[in-house]
Short mmCIF file of C-alpha atoms in Angstrom, two decimals:
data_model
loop_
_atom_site.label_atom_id
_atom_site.label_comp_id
_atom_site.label_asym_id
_atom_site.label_seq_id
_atom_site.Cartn_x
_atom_site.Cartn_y
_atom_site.Cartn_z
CA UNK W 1 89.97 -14.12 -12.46
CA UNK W 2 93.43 -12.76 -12.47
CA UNK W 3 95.70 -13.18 -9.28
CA UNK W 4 98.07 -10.90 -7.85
CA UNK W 5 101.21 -10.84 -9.41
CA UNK W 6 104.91 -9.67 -7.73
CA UNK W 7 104.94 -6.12 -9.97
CA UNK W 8 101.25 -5.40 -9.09
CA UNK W 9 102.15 -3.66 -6.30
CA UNK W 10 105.19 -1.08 -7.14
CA UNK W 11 102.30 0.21 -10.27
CA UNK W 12 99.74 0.65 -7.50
CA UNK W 13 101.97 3.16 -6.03
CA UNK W 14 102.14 4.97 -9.32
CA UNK W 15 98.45 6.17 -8.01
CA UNK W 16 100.50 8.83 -5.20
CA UNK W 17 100.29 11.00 -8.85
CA UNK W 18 96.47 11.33 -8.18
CA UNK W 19 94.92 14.50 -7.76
CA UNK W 20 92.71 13.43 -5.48
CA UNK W 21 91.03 11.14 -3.03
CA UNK W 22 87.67 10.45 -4.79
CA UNK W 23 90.00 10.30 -7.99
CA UNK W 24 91.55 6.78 -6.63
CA UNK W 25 88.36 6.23 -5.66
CA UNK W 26 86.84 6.69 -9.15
CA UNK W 27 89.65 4.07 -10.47
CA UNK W 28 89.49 1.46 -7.89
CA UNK W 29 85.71 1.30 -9.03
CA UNK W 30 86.62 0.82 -12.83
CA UNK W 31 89.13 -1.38 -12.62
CA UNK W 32 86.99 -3.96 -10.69
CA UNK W 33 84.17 -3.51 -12.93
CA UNK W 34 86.18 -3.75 -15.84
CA UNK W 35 86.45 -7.00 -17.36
CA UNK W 36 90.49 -7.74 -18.24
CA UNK W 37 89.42 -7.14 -21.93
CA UNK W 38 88.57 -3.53 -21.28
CA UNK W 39 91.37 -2.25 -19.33
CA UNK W 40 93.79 -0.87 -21.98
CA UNK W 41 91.43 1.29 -23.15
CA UNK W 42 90.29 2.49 -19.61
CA UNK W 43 94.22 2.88 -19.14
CA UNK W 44 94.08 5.19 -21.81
CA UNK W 45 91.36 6.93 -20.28
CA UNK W 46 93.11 7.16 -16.61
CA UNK W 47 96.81 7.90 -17.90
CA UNK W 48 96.13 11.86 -18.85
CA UNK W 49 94.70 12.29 -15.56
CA UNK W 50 98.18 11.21 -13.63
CA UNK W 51 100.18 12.62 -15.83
CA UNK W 52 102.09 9.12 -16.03
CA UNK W 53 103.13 7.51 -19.23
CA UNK W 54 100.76 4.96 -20.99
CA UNK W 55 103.11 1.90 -20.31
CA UNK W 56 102.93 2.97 -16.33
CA UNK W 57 99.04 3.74 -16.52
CA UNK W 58 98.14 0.28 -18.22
CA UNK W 59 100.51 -1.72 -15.51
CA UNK W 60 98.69 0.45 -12.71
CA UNK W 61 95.47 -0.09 -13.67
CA UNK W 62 95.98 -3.87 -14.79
CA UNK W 63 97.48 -4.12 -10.90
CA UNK W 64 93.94 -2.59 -9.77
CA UNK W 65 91.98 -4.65 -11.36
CA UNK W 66 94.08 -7.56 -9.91
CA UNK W 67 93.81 -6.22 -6.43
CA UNK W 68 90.00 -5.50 -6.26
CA UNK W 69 89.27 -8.99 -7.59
CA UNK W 70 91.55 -10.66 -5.36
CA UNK W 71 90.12 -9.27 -2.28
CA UNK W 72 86.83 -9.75 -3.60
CA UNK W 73 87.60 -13.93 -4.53
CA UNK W 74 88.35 -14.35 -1.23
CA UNK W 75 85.80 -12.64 0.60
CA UNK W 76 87.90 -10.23 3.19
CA UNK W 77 85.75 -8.19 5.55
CA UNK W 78 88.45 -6.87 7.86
CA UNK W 79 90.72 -4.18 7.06
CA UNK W 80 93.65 -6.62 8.99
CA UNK W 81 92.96 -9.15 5.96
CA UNK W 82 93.21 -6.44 3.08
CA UNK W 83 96.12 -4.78 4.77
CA UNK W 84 98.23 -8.03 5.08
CA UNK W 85 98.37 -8.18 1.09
CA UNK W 86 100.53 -5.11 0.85
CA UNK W 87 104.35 -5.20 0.84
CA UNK W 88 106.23 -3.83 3.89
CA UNK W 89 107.81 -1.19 2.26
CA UNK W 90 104.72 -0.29 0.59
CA UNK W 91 103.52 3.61 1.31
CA UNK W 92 101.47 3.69 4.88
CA UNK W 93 98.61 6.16 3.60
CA UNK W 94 98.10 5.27 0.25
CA UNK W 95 97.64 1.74 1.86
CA UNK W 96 95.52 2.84 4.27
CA UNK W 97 93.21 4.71 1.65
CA UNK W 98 93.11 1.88 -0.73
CA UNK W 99 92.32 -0.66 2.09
CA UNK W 100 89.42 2.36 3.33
CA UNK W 101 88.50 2.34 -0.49
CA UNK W 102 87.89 -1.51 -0.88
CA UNK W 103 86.15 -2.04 2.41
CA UNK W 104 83.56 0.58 1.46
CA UNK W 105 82.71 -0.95 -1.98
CA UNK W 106 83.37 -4.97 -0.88
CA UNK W 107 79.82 -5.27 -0.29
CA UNK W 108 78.32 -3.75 -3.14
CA UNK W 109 81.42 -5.37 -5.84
CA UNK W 110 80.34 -9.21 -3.69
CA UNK W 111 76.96 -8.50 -5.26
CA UNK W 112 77.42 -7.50 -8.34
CA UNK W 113 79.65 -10.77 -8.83
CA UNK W 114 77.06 -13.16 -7.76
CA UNK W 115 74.73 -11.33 -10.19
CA UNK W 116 76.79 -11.47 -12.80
CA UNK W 117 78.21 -14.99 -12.42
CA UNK W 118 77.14 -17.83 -14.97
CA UNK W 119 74.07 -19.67 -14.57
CA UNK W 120 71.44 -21.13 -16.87
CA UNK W 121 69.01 -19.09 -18.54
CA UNK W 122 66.99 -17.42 -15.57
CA UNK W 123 63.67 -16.68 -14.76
CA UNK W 124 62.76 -12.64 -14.44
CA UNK W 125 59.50 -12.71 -14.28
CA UNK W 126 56.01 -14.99 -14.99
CA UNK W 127 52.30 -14.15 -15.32
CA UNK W 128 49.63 -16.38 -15.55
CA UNK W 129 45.65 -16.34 -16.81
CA UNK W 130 42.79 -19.31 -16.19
CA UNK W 131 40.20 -19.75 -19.27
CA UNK W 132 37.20 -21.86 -20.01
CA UNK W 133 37.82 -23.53 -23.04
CA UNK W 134 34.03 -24.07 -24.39
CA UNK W 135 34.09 -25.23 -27.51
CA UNK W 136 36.41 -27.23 -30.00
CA UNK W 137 36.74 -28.81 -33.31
CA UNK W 138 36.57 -32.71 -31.49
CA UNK W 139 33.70 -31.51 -29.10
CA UNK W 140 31.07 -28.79 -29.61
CA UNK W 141 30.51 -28.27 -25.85
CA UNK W 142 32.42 -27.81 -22.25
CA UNK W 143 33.59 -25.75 -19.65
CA UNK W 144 37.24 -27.16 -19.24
CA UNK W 145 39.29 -25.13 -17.05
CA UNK W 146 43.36 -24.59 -18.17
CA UNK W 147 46.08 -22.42 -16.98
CA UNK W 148 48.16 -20.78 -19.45
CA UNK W 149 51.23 -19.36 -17.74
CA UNK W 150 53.74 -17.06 -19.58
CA UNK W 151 57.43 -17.30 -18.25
CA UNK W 152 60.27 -14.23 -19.44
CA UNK W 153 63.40 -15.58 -19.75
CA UNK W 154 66.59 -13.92 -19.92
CA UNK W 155 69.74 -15.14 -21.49
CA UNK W 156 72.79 -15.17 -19.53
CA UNK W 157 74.25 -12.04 -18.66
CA UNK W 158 77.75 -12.32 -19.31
CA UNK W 159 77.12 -13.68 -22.99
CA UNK W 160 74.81 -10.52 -23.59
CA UNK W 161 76.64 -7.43 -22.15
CA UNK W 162 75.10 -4.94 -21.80
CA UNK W 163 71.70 -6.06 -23.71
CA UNK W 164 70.08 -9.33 -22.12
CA UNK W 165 67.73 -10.89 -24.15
CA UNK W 166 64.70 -11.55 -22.36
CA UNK W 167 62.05 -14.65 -24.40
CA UNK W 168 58.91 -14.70 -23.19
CA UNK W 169 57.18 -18.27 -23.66
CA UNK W 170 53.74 -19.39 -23.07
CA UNK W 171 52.93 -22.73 -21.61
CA UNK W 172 49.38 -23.88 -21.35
CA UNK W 173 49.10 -26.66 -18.64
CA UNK W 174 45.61 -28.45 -17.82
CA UNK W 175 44.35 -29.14 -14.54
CA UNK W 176 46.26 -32.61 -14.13
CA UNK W 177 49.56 -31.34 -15.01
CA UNK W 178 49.51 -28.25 -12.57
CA UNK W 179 49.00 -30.85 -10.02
CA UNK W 180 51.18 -33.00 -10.71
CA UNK W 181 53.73 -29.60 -11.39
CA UNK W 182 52.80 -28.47 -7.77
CA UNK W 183 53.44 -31.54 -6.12
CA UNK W 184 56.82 -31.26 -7.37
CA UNK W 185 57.59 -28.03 -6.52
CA UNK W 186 55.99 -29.01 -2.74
CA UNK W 187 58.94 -31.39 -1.89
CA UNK W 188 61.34 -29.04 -3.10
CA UNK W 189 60.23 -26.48 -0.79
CA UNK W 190 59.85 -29.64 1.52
CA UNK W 191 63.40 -30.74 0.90
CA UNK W 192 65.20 -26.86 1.03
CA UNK W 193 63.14 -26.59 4.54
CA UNK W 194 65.51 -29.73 5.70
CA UNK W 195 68.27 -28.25 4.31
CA UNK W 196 67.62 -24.99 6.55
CA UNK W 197 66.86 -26.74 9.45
CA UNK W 198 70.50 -29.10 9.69
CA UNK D 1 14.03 -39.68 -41.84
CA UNK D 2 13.34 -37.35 -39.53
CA UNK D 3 16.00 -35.22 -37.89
CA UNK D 4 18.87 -36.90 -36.65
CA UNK D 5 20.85 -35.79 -33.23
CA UNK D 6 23.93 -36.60 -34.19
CA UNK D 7 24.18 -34.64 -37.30
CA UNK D 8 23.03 -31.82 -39.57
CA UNK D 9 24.18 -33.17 -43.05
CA UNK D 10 22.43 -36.00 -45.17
CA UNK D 11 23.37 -39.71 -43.77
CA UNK D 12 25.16 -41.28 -47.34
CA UNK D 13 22.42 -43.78 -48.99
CA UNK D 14 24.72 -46.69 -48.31
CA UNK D 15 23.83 -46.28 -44.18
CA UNK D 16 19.71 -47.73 -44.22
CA UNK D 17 21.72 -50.81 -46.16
CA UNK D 18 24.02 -51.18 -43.65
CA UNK D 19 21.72 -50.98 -40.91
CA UNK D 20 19.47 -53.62 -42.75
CA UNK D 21 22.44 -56.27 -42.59
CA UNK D 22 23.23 -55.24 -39.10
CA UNK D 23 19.96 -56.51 -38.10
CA UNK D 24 20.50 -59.88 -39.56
CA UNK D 25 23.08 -60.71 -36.99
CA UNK D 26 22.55 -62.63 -33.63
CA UNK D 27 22.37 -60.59 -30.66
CA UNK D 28 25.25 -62.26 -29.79
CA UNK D 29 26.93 -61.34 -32.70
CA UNK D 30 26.22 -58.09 -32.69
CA UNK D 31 27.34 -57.71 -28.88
CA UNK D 32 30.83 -58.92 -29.89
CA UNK D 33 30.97 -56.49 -32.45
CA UNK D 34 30.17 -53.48 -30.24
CA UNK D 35 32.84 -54.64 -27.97
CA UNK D 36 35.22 -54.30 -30.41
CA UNK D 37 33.96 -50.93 -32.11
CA UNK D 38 33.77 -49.21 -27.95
CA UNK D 39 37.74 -50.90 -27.47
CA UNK D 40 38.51 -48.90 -30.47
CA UNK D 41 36.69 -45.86 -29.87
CA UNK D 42 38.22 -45.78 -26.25
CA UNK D 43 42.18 -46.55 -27.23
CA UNK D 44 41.97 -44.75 -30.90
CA UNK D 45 45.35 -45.42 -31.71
CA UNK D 46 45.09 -49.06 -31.57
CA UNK D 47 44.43 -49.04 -35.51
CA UNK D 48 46.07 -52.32 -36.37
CA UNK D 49 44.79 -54.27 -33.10
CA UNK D 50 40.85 -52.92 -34.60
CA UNK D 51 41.33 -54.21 -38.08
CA UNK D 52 42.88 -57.33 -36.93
CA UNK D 53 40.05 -58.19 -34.36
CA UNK D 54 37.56 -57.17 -37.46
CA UNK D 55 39.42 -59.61 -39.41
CA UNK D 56 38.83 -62.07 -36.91
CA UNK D 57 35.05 -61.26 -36.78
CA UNK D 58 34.73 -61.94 -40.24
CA UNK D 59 36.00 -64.94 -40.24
CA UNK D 60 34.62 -66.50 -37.17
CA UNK D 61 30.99 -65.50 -38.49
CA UNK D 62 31.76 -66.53 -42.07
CA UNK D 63 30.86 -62.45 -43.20
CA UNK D 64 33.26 -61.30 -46.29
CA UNK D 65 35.43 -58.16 -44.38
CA UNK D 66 34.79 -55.25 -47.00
CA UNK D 67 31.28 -55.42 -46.63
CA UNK D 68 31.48 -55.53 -42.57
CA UNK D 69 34.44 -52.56 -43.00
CA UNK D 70 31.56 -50.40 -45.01
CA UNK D 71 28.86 -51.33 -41.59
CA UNK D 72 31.44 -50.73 -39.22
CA UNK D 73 31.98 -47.44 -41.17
CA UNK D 74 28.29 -46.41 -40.66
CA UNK D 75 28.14 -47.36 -37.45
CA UNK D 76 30.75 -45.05 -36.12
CA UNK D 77 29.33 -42.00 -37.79
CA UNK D 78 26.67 -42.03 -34.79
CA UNK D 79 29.47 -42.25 -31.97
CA UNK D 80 31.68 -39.49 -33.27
CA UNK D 81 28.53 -37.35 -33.77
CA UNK D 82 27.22 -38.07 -30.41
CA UNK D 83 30.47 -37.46 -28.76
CA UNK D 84 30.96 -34.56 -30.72
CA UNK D 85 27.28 -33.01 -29.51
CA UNK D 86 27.37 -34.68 -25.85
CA UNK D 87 24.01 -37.15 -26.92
CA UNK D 88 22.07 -38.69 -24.29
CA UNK D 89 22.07 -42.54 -24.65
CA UNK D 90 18.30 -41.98 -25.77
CA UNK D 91 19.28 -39.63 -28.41
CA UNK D 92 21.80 -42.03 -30.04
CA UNK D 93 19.31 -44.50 -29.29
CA UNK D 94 16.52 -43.06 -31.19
CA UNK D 95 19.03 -41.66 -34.05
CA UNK D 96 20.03 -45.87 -34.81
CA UNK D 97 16.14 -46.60 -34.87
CA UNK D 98 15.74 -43.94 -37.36
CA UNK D 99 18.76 -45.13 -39.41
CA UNK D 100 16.60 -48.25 -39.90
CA UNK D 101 18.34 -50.61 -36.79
CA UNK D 102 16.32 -52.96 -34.55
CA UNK D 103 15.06 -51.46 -31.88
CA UNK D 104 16.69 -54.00 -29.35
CA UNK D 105 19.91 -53.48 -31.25
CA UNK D 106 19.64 -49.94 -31.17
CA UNK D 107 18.75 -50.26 -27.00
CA UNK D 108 21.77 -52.42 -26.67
CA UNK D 109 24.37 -49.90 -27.97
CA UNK D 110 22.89 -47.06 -26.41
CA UNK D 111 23.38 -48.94 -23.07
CA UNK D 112 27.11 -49.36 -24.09
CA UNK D 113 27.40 -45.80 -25.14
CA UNK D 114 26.20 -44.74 -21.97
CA UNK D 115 28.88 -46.57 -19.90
CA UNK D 116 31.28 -45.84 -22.51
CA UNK D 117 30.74 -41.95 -22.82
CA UNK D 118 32.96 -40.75 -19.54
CA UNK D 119 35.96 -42.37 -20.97
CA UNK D 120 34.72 -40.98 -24.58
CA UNK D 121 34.31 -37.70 -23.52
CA UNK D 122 37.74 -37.37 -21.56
CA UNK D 123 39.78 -38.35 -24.70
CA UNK D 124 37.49 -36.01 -26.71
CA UNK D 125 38.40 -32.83 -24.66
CA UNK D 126 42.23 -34.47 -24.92
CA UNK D 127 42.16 -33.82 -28.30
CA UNK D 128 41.31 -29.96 -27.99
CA UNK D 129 44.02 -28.25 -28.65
CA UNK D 130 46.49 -27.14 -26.59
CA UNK D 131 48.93 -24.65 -27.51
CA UNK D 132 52.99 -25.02 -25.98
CA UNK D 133 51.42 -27.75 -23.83
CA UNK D 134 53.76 -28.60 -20.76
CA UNK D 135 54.20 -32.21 -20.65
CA UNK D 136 56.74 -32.67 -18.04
CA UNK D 137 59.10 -30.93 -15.29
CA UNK D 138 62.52 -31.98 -14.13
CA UNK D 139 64.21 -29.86 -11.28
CA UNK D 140 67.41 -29.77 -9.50
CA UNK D 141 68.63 -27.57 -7.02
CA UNK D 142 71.73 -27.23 -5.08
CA UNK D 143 74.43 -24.80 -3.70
CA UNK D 144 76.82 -22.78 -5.52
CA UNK D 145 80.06 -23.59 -3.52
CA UNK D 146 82.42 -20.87 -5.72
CA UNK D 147 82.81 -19.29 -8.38
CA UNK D 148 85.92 -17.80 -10.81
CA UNK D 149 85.00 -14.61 -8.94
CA UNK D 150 83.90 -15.88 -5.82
CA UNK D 151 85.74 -18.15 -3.81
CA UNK D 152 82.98 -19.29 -1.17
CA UNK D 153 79.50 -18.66 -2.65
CA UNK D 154 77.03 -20.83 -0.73
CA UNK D 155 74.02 -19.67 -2.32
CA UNK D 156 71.06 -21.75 -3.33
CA UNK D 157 69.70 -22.00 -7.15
CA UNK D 158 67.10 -23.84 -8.51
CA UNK D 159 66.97 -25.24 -12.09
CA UNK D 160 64.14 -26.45 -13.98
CA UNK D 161 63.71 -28.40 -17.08
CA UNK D 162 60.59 -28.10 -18.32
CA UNK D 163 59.36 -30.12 -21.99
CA UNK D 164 56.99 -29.15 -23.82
CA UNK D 165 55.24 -29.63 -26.74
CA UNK D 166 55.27 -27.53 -29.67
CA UNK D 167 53.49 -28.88 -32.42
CA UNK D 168 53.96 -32.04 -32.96
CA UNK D 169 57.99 -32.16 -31.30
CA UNK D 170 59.13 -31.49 -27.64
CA UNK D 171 61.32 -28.77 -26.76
CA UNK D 172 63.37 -28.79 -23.81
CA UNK D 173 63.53 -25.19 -21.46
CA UNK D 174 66.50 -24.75 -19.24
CA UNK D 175 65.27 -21.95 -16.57
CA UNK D 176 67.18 -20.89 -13.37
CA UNK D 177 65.36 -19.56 -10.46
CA UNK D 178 66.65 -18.32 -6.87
CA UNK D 179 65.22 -18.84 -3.65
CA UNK D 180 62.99 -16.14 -3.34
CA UNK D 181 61.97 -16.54 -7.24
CA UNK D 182 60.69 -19.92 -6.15
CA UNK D 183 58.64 -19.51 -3.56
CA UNK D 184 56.88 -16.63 -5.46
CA UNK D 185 56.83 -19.31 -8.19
CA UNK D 186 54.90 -21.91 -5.62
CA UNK D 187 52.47 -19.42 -4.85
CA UNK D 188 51.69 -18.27 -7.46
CA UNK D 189 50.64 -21.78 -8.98
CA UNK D 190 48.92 -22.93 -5.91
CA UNK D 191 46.43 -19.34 -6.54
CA UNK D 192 46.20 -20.77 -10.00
CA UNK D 193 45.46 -23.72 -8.73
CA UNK D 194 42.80 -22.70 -6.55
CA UNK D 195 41.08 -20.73 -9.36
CA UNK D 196 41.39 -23.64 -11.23
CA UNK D 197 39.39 -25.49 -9.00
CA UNK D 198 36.87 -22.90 -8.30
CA UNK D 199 35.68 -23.46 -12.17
CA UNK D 200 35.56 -27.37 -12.33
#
């Protein structure tokens, strides 16, 4: 996560060259998404459109990229918090818009952090079908009951990009060890109910 | 011989033999050798403790071991048959008297196949296979206080570490779940759980 840095905020003002409202808009939005490796090409991308050179569109958009995930880190909700971060002498609309710009997205960019944020491999779906095994190799006949439960797993995301490998495995459990599997999973949810209650 | 229960193929000529010196022992004698065939047949991996109390036997009843390894080897082809078919204790019962055993002798380890074959059967249906079987579960949850993105998280997550068996070595699965993953999780094995139970 990159922090703010002292030149970040003479580039922003580089963005007064905009054509447009929605087209700050548009860039706030790809800089936060971007991750720091993809930002000289998306600088490439944005300089044509403000008619700035290529040094002054990467430092803008690098100083985007720094401001989005800085208010995002630490979780501002008020327009007073965002607002603070800017300079005195920095220009009053263009701070207003960007401040507008951020407060609208905050929500959605919080999520898509969490979702995106290391973990172990995780769950993303499960299925699960009961048969009767009847007959075997060590005994010619029964009616034993088993579970076998299928479990997709996907990889995590940041490692995968865009493509997350999803493994689907198949567990067979008998009778005894779903039991035993279910008590445990009864004091968790017995345990995370005392959590919620303190 | 008429048909046997416990199997469809020809008993080997060496089994009426064996029965024949099987009847010269003492009742006694022969009790304490069904004791140690049943502690066998019930804990299958204790090889070396089952040749060493055969040893033993031998000895203590002056009988050379080869010869009692070759009985012991015919007697256990009725067990594993029986267990294999799910015999009455009259069926192995009559299949020893038609081997050629005493009929006492042959009433005697039916009785102890009879309060042997719960256990018998339980390891039997063990042994079916089982495909990825899940032999254990570890968990651990706890909150997420922050993140590189994130400075205050406080979200919940839920890891499991479930082993299981794949072939003949255990694998270890690292899976993440969140909150509400979970409790679908938990309900979704207690309906298995319940269908489970409905075919027992």
């Amino acid at each position: 996560m990159a922090a703010l840095r002292d030149g970040d905020f003479a580039a922003l003002q580089t963005l007064l060259k905009a054509p447009s409202k929605d087209a700050v808009r548009q860039l706030c939005q790809e800089c936060f998404c971007s991750p720091p490796a993809a930002l000289g090409p998306l600088a490439q991308r944005a300089g044509p459109g403000l008619a700035v050179s290529a040094e002054e569109a990467e430092q803008l958009v690098s100083a985007l990229h720094n401001l989005t995930r800085h208010v995002v880190y630490r979780g501002f909700t008020r327009a007073e918090d965002i607002l603070c971060l800017f300079p005195e002498n920095f220009h009053q609309n263009l701070k207003n818009l960007l401040t507008k710009i951020i407060l609208e997205n905050i929500s959605a960019w919080r999520n898509e952090a969490q979702a995106s944020q290391i973990s172990l491999p995780r769950l993303v779906d499960m299925d699960w079908r009961v048969d009767i095994k009847t007959s075997s190799d060590s005994i010619v006949r029964m009616a034993v009951p088993t579970c076998l439960l299928q479990l997709k797993i996907q990889e995590d995301a940041a490692l995968c990009g865009n493509n997350p490998v999803v493994s689907a495995l198949t567990v067979e459990l008998s009778k005894e060890t779903l039991d035993t599997m279910l008590e445990g999973l009864g004091r968790i949810r017995d345990q995370l109910s005392a959590v919620a209650n303190k | 011989m008429g048909l046997l229960n416990f199997t469809r193929e020809p008993v080997p000529e060496a089994v009426s033999a064996d029965m024949h010196n099987l009847n010269q022992l003492s009742a006694q004698q022969f009790s304490a050798l069904t004791e140690v065939l049943f502690r066998f047949l019930t804990e299958p991996k204790e090889v070396e403790r089952f040749l060493t109390q055969l040893s033993d036997f031998a000895t203590m009843n002056k009988i050379s071991l080869g010869p009692l390894k070759n009985i012991v080897k015919s007697i256990l082809l009725v067990p594993n048959g029986a267990l294999k078919r799910n015999l009455s204790s009259e069926q192995v019962r009559a299949d020893f008297i038609a081997l050629g055993l005493s009929e006492e002798k042959a009433s005697y380890f039916a009785e102890q196949w009879k309060v042997n074959s719960p256990t018998l059967t339980r390891l039997a249906v063990g042994q079916t296979l089982m495909i990825n079987q899940l032999i254990d579960m570890e968990w651990k949850f706890g909150v997420t206080a922050g993140s590189s993105e994130l400075e205050k998280v406080g979200s919940i997550f839920l890891q499991l570490k479930l082993v299981i068996k794949k072939g003949s070595q255990l694998e270890n699965v690292y899976v993440e779940l969140t909150l509400p993953q979970f409790y679908s999780f938990l309900h979704e094995m207690e309906r298995v759980k319940t269908s489970l139970e409905s075919f027992s």
